[in-house]
Amino acid sequence: MSYENKVSVNGTMLNVYTEGSGSVTVVFLSGGGVTCPALEYKPIYRRMSEKYRIAVIEKAGYGFSDSMKTSRTVENLVAEDREALRQAGIEPPYVLAAHSYSGLETVYWANTYPEEIKAVLSMDMGIPDYAVLQAKEVTDEKRDKLLAKQHRLLKLIAKDGLFAKLIKNKAENVSGLLSGSELTADEKQIYRRMFYKNLANNEYIEESRLMTANASEAVKTGVLKCPCCFYISDMKGMSKTVTWRQAGIDYAEKCGAEVHLSDKGHMMYAFIPDEMSDTFEKFLTAQGIGAE
């Protein structure tokens, strides 16, 4: 089975994996630094694709996609997401299923092009307001030092040498997919290969450096106005004044969203995919967003 379906977007070949069918497409948007989204989110989308058409966008530098040719601003990310779907023959309307960093893209996209988005499903997505708050507590200088240190570490791990082997479980198997049963043996080989191929990519670092600016642009568009269903973890954030969970709850309340709390971590989709997919399907059905 091939997970590659590359389309040309502004001179860059981006991968858009699809399966299932339906009049509305559930679009999975990746968290920052997820090295192979087409496999990372399989636990959720393979269940939902029994009733819905799903699409997984692999941004520049992610999965099977080529390297970036544009700055990683939220405007460019969303423009490339939209064009990649259209080049793949997938027209609106969409339901956005967002994990982590892609919460910034999701808010910007849903509020800037509301006619395209039917609903948002949050897989512990990042809250723009929280990212802006963190920036007030962590200086640019401190953040850049942390990023530089992180990039050096990632380069060491990406060599797949002794150091990588010493921290294997904390690195390549952070989501547990390599030791679980959601991926086949062949898929695990692909997952591991993509992990070391993409781990230290510059796209991830630039996205991190632009996080505050991207979050600020998303905040300017307002809170989400479409139907929303939020899964929120108890992940530890960088803010000392507001927890990640509380920020998610507060934002969801502003959106009038349905809220589900989880203690299964930031990669909860790998541990409770049955629960999450069932919850999302029931939510979409209640909103009249049916599978056809």
GROMACS .gro file of C-alpha atoms in nm:
model
  292
    1MET     CA    1   0.000   0.000   0.000
    2SER     CA    2   0.137   0.341  -0.095
    3TYR     CA    3   0.091   0.651   0.117
    4GLU     CA    4   0.236   0.877  -0.150
    5ASN     CA    5   0.014   1.106  -0.355
    6LYS     CA    6   0.222   1.413  -0.434
    7VAL     CA    7   0.084   1.731  -0.588
    8SER     CA    8   0.266   2.046  -0.699
    9VAL     CA    9   0.210   2.357  -0.486
   10ASN     CA   10   0.416   2.667  -0.567
   11GLY     CA   11   0.698   2.453  -0.701
   12THR     CA   12   0.704   2.215  -0.404
   13MET     CA   13   0.571   1.859  -0.417
   14LEU     CA   14   0.340   1.807  -0.120
   15ASN     CA   15   0.191   1.475  -0.017
   16VAL     CA   16  -0.184   1.443   0.037
   17TYR     CA   17  -0.296   1.097   0.146
   18THR     CA   18  -0.666   1.013   0.109
   19GLU     CA   19  -0.900   0.723   0.171
   20GLY     CA   20  -1.271   0.666   0.220
   21SER     CA   21  -1.554   0.858   0.056
   22GLY     CA   22  -1.814   1.121   0.138
   23SER     CA   23  -1.944   1.466   0.050
   24VAL     CA   24  -1.745   1.625   0.336
   25THR     CA   25  -1.374   1.557   0.382
   26VAL     CA   26  -1.215   1.532   0.727
   27VAL     CA   27  -0.872   1.694   0.683
   28PHE     CA   28  -0.600   1.594   0.930
   29LEU     CA   29  -0.349   1.868   1.007
   30SER     CA   30  -0.021   1.778   1.170
   31GLY     CA   31   0.141   1.887   1.491
   32GLY     CA   32   0.482   2.052   1.466
   33GLY     CA   33   0.768   1.814   1.394
   34VAL     CA   34   0.549   1.505   1.335
   35THR     CA   35   0.778   1.330   1.090
   36CYS     CA   36   0.519   1.119   0.903
   37PRO     CA   37   0.162   1.246   0.946
   38ALA     CA   38   0.019   0.992   0.697
   39LEU     CA   39   0.109   0.717   0.944
   40GLU     CA   40   0.099   0.914   1.269
   41TYR     CA   41  -0.275   0.976   1.252
   42LYS     CA   42  -0.371   0.639   1.104
   43PRO     CA   43  -0.526   0.513   1.432
   44ILE     CA   44  -0.795   0.782   1.406
   45TYR     CA   45  -0.846   0.825   1.034
   46ARG     CA   46  -0.858   0.454   0.945
   47ARG     CA   47  -1.161   0.426   1.173
   48MET     CA   48  -1.327   0.741   1.044
   49SER     CA   49  -1.262   0.655   0.678
   50GLU     CA   50  -1.519   0.377   0.709
   51LYS     CA   51  -1.782   0.654   0.707
   52TYR     CA   52  -1.604   0.965   0.582
   53ARG     CA   53  -1.356   1.069   0.321
   54ILE     CA   54  -1.035   1.163   0.497
   55ALA     CA   55  -0.726   1.351   0.381
   56VAL     CA   56  -0.390   1.390   0.554
   57ILE     CA   57  -0.185   1.690   0.441
   58GLU     CA   58   0.190   1.652   0.481
   59LYS     CA   59   0.334   2.002   0.486
   60ALA     CA   60   0.670   2.090   0.333
   61GLY     CA   61   0.942   1.899   0.520
   62TYR     CA   62   0.693   1.646   0.658
   63GLY     CA   63   0.642   1.283   0.561
   64PHE     CA   64   0.687   1.225   0.188
   65SER     CA   65   0.669   1.596   0.099
   66ASP     CA   66   0.961   1.799  -0.037
   67SER     CA   67   1.140   2.084   0.140
   68MET     CA   68   0.989   2.429   0.179
   69LYS     CA   69   1.028   2.709  -0.071
   70THR     CA   70   0.832   2.969   0.129
   71SER     CA   71   0.848   3.108   0.481
   72ARG     CA   72   0.648   2.912   0.739
   73THR     CA   73   0.402   3.189   0.813
   74VAL     CA   74   0.047   3.086   0.898
   75GLU     CA   75  -0.072   3.261   0.582
   76ASN     CA   76   0.159   3.046   0.367
   77LEU     CA   77   0.081   2.727   0.557
   78VAL     CA   78  -0.293   2.769   0.508
   79ALA     CA   79  -0.259   2.879   0.145
   80GLU     CA   80  -0.050   2.569   0.072
   81ASP     CA   81  -0.291   2.343   0.261
   82ARG     CA   82  -0.583   2.471   0.057
   83GLU     CA   83  -0.399   2.448  -0.275
   84ALA     CA   84  -0.269   2.098  -0.198
   85LEU     CA   85  -0.624   1.975  -0.141
   86ARG     CA   86  -0.748   2.135  -0.462
   87GLN     CA   87  -0.457   1.991  -0.662
   88ALA     CA   88  -0.548   1.651  -0.516
   89GLY     CA   89  -0.905   1.698  -0.642
   90ILE     CA   90  -1.053   1.750  -0.295
   91GLU     CA   91  -1.288   2.048  -0.289
   92PRO     CA   92  -1.457   2.209   0.015
   93PRO     CA   93  -1.640   2.176   0.244
   94TYR     CA   94  -1.396   2.038   0.500
   95VAL     CA   95  -1.389   1.934   0.862
   96LEU     CA   96  -1.048   2.018   1.010
   97ALA     CA   97  -0.899   1.765   1.251
   98ALA     CA   98  -0.609   1.946   1.419
   99HIS     CA   99  -0.325   1.830   1.639
  100SER     CA  100  -0.094   2.059   1.838
  101TYR     CA  101   0.073   2.337   1.629
  102SER     CA  102  -0.184   2.305   1.351
  103GLY     CA  103  -0.437   2.465   1.585
  104LEU     CA  104  -0.290   2.795   1.465
  105GLU     CA  105  -0.354   2.701   1.102
  106THR     CA  106  -0.701   2.576   1.189
  107VAL     CA  107  -0.819   2.893   1.360
  108TYR     CA  108  -0.676   3.113   1.083
  109TRP     CA  109  -0.824   2.893   0.809
  110ALA     CA  110  -1.170   2.845   0.962
  111ASN     CA  111  -1.212   3.216   1.037
  112THR     CA  112  -1.060   3.350   0.715
  113TYR     CA  113  -1.245   3.110   0.485
  114PRO     CA  114  -1.556   3.016   0.689
  115GLU     CA  115  -1.744   2.899   0.382
  116GLU     CA  116  -1.494   2.613   0.347
  117ILE     CA  117  -1.508   2.474   0.701
  118LYS     CA  118  -1.804   2.283   0.843
  119ALA     CA  119  -1.652   2.196   1.182
  120VAL     CA  120  -1.329   2.156   1.380
  121LEU     CA  121  -1.217   1.844   1.564
  122SER     CA  122  -0.938   1.916   1.811
  123MET     CA  123  -0.692   1.638   1.887
  124ASP     CA  124  -0.534   1.845   2.165
  125MET     CA  125  -0.474   2.130   1.923
  126GLY     CA  126  -0.264   2.432   2.017
  127ILE     CA  127  -0.459   2.739   2.129
  128PRO     CA  128  -0.334   3.062   1.964
  129ASP     CA  129  -0.411   3.268   2.274
  130TYR     CA  130  -0.200   3.032   2.485
  131ALA     CA  131   0.094   3.057   2.244
  132VAL     CA  132   0.079   3.437   2.269
  133LEU     CA  133   0.064   3.413   2.650
  134GLN     CA  134   0.368   3.185   2.658
  135ALA     CA  135   0.563   3.436   2.450
  136LYS     CA  136   0.509   3.699   2.720
  137GLU     CA  137   0.668   3.469   2.977
  138VAL     CA  138   0.951   3.330   2.761
  139THR     CA  139   1.175   3.589   2.592
  140ASP     CA  140   1.274   3.557   2.227
  141GLU     CA  141   1.637   3.516   2.334
  142LYS     CA  142   1.554   3.230   2.569
  143ARG     CA  143   1.332   3.065   2.310
  144ASP     CA  144   1.599   3.088   2.039
  145LYS     CA  145   1.857   2.931   2.272
  146LEU     CA  146   1.618   2.647   2.348
  147LEU     CA  147   1.550   2.594   1.977
  148ALA     CA  148   1.921   2.590   1.893
  149LYS     CA  149   1.986   2.336   2.167
  150GLN     CA  150   1.691   2.126   2.048
  151HIS     CA  151   1.811   2.135   1.687
  152ARG     CA  152   2.158   2.013   1.784
  153LEU     CA  153   2.000   1.727   1.977
  154LEU     CA  154   1.774   1.635   1.685
  155LYS     CA  155   2.068   1.627   1.446
  156LEU     CA  156   2.245   1.381   1.675
  157ILE     CA  157   1.938   1.159   1.695
  158ALA     CA  158   1.879   1.182   1.319
  159LYS     CA  159   2.215   1.014   1.256
  160ASP     CA  160   2.055   0.697   1.396
  161GLY     CA  161   2.376   0.609   1.576
  162LEU     CA  162   2.463   0.509   1.931
  163PHE     CA  163   2.309   0.820   2.084
  164ALA     CA  164   1.980   0.755   1.904
  165LYS     CA  165   1.978   0.397   2.029
  166LEU     CA  166   2.032   0.512   2.388
  167ILE     CA  167   1.716   0.727   2.383
  168LYS     CA  168   1.520   0.525   2.128
  169ASN     CA  169   1.194   0.502   2.322
  170LYS     CA  170   1.194   0.873   2.399
  171ALA     CA  171   1.267   0.962   2.039
  172GLU     CA  172   1.135   0.750   1.753
  173ASN     CA  173   0.861   0.581   1.959
  174VAL     CA  174   0.729   0.883   2.147
  175SER     CA  175   0.371   0.813   2.035
  176GLY     CA  176   0.400   0.440   2.103
  177LEU     CA  177   0.308   0.347   1.747
  178LEU     CA  178   0.624   0.140   1.692
  179SER     CA  179   0.544  -0.087   1.987
  180GLY     CA  180   0.169  -0.092   1.930
  181SER     CA  181  -0.053  -0.280   1.685
  182GLU     CA  182  -0.201   0.011   1.487
  183LEU     CA  183   0.072  -0.003   1.220
  184THR     CA  184   0.175  -0.308   1.019
  185ALA     CA  185   0.536  -0.429   1.021
  186ASP     CA  186   0.593  -0.262   0.682
  187GLU     CA  187   0.433   0.062   0.802
  188LYS     CA  188   0.658   0.062   1.108
  189GLN     CA  189   0.962   0.038   0.881
  190ILE     CA  190   0.837   0.336   0.679
  191TYR     CA  191   0.756   0.528   0.997
  192ARG     CA  192   1.104   0.474   1.137
  193ARG     CA  193   1.271   0.564   0.806
  194MET     CA  194   1.071   0.887   0.783
  195PHE     CA  195   1.152   0.968   1.144
  196TYR     CA  196   1.527   0.975   1.081
  197LYS     CA  197   1.488   1.135   0.737
  198ASN     CA  198   1.283   1.431   0.857
  199LEU     CA  199   1.363   1.470   1.226
  200ALA     CA  200   1.606   1.764   1.204
  201ASN     CA  201   1.438   1.943   0.911
  202ASN     CA  202   1.463   2.321   0.907
  203GLU     CA  203   1.087   2.355   0.855
  204TYR     CA  204   1.022   2.246   1.214
  205ILE     CA  205   1.264   2.501   1.354
  206GLU     CA  206   1.124   2.788   1.146
  207GLU     CA  207   0.769   2.699   1.247
  208SER     CA  208   0.877   2.716   1.611
  209ARG     CA  209   1.050   3.051   1.560
  210LEU     CA  210   0.737   3.190   1.395
  211MET     CA  211   0.497   3.046   1.652
  212THR     CA  212   0.426   3.375   1.828
  213ALA     CA  213   0.377   3.566   1.503
  214ASN     CA  214   0.156   3.291   1.362
  215ALA     CA  215  -0.045   3.268   1.683
  216SER     CA  216  -0.093   3.646   1.682
  217GLU     CA  217  -0.227   3.636   1.326
  218ALA     CA  218  -0.468   3.359   1.423
  219VAL     CA  219  -0.584   3.551   1.732
  220LYS     CA  220  -0.665   3.852   1.512
  221THR     CA  221  -0.927   3.645   1.329
  222GLY     CA  222  -1.119   3.585   1.653
  223VAL     CA  223  -1.231   3.261   1.817
  224LEU     CA  224  -1.364   2.968   1.618
  225LYS     CA  225  -1.723   3.023   1.512
  226CYS     CA  226  -1.801   2.685   1.355
  227PRO     CA  227  -1.912   2.374   1.549
  228CYS     CA  228  -1.616   2.237   1.749
  229CYS     CA  229  -1.536   1.921   1.943
  230PHE     CA  230  -1.227   1.942   2.165
  231TYR     CA  231  -1.015   1.669   2.316
  232ILE     CA  232  -0.779   1.830   2.569
  233SER     CA  233  -0.487   1.663   2.745
  234ASP     CA  234  -0.308   1.746   3.069
  235MET     CA  235   0.021   1.814   2.889
  236LYS     CA  236   0.269   2.039   3.065
  237GLY     CA  237   0.296   2.378   2.895
  238MET     CA  238   0.555   2.654   2.931
  239SER     CA  239   0.326   2.911   3.091
  240LYS     CA  240   0.349   2.948   3.468
  241THR     CA  241   0.017   3.129   3.498
  242VAL     CA  242  -0.221   2.909   3.296
  243THR     CA  243  -0.200   2.535   3.232
  244TRP     CA  244  -0.230   2.384   2.885
  245ARG     CA  245  -0.554   2.215   2.991
  246GLN     CA  246  -0.710   2.526   3.138
  247ALA     CA  247  -0.621   2.729   2.830
  248GLY     CA  248  -0.794   2.468   2.616
  249ILE     CA  249  -1.102   2.462   2.837
  250ASP     CA  250  -1.126   2.843   2.844
  251TYR     CA  251  -1.095   2.865   2.466
  252ALA     CA  252  -1.346   2.586   2.408
  253GLU     CA  253  -1.593   2.765   2.633
  254LYS     CA  254  -1.560   3.080   2.422
  255CYS     CA  255  -1.629   2.873   2.110
  256GLY     CA  256  -1.925   2.690   2.263
  257ALA     CA  257  -1.738   2.367   2.191
  258GLU     CA  258  -1.808   2.016   2.311
  259VAL     CA  259  -1.523   1.924   2.549
  260HIS     CA  260  -1.361   1.591   2.637
  261LEU     CA  261  -1.069   1.574   2.881
  262SER     CA  262  -0.804   1.304   2.853
  263ASP     CA  263  -0.511   1.187   3.066
  264LYS     CA  264  -0.358   0.988   2.778
  265GLY     CA  265  -0.106   1.255   2.682
  266HIS     CA  266  -0.054   1.482   2.383
  267MET     CA  267  -0.049   1.185   2.141
  268MET     CA  268  -0.378   1.051   2.277
  269TYR     CA  269  -0.490   0.949   1.927
  270ALA     CA  270  -0.248   0.655   1.947
  271PHE     CA  271  -0.393   0.530   2.276
  272ILE     CA  272  -0.770   0.591   2.260
  273PRO     CA  273  -0.849   0.592   1.886
  274ASP     CA  274  -1.174   0.398   1.930
  275GLU     CA  275  -1.307   0.645   2.185
  276MET     CA  276  -1.197   0.951   1.988
  277SER     CA  277  -1.323   0.838   1.649
  278ASP     CA  278  -1.657   0.734   1.800
  279THR     CA  279  -1.688   1.071   1.978
  280PHE     CA  280  -1.602   1.265   1.664
  281GLU     CA  281  -1.846   1.067   1.449
  282LYS     CA  282  -2.131   1.117   1.697
  283PHE     CA  283  -2.051   1.488   1.716
  284LEU     CA  284  -2.052   1.531   1.337
  285THR     CA  285  -2.378   1.336   1.309
  286ALA     CA  286  -2.538   1.559   1.575
  287GLN     CA  287  -2.429   1.863   1.372
  288GLY     CA  288  -2.591   1.724   1.061
  289ILE     CA  289  -2.255   1.665   0.900
  290GLY     CA  290  -2.326   1.316   0.779
  291ALA     CA  291  -2.130   1.051   0.598
  292GLU     CA  292  -2.262   0.989   0.249
   0.00000   0.00000   0.00000
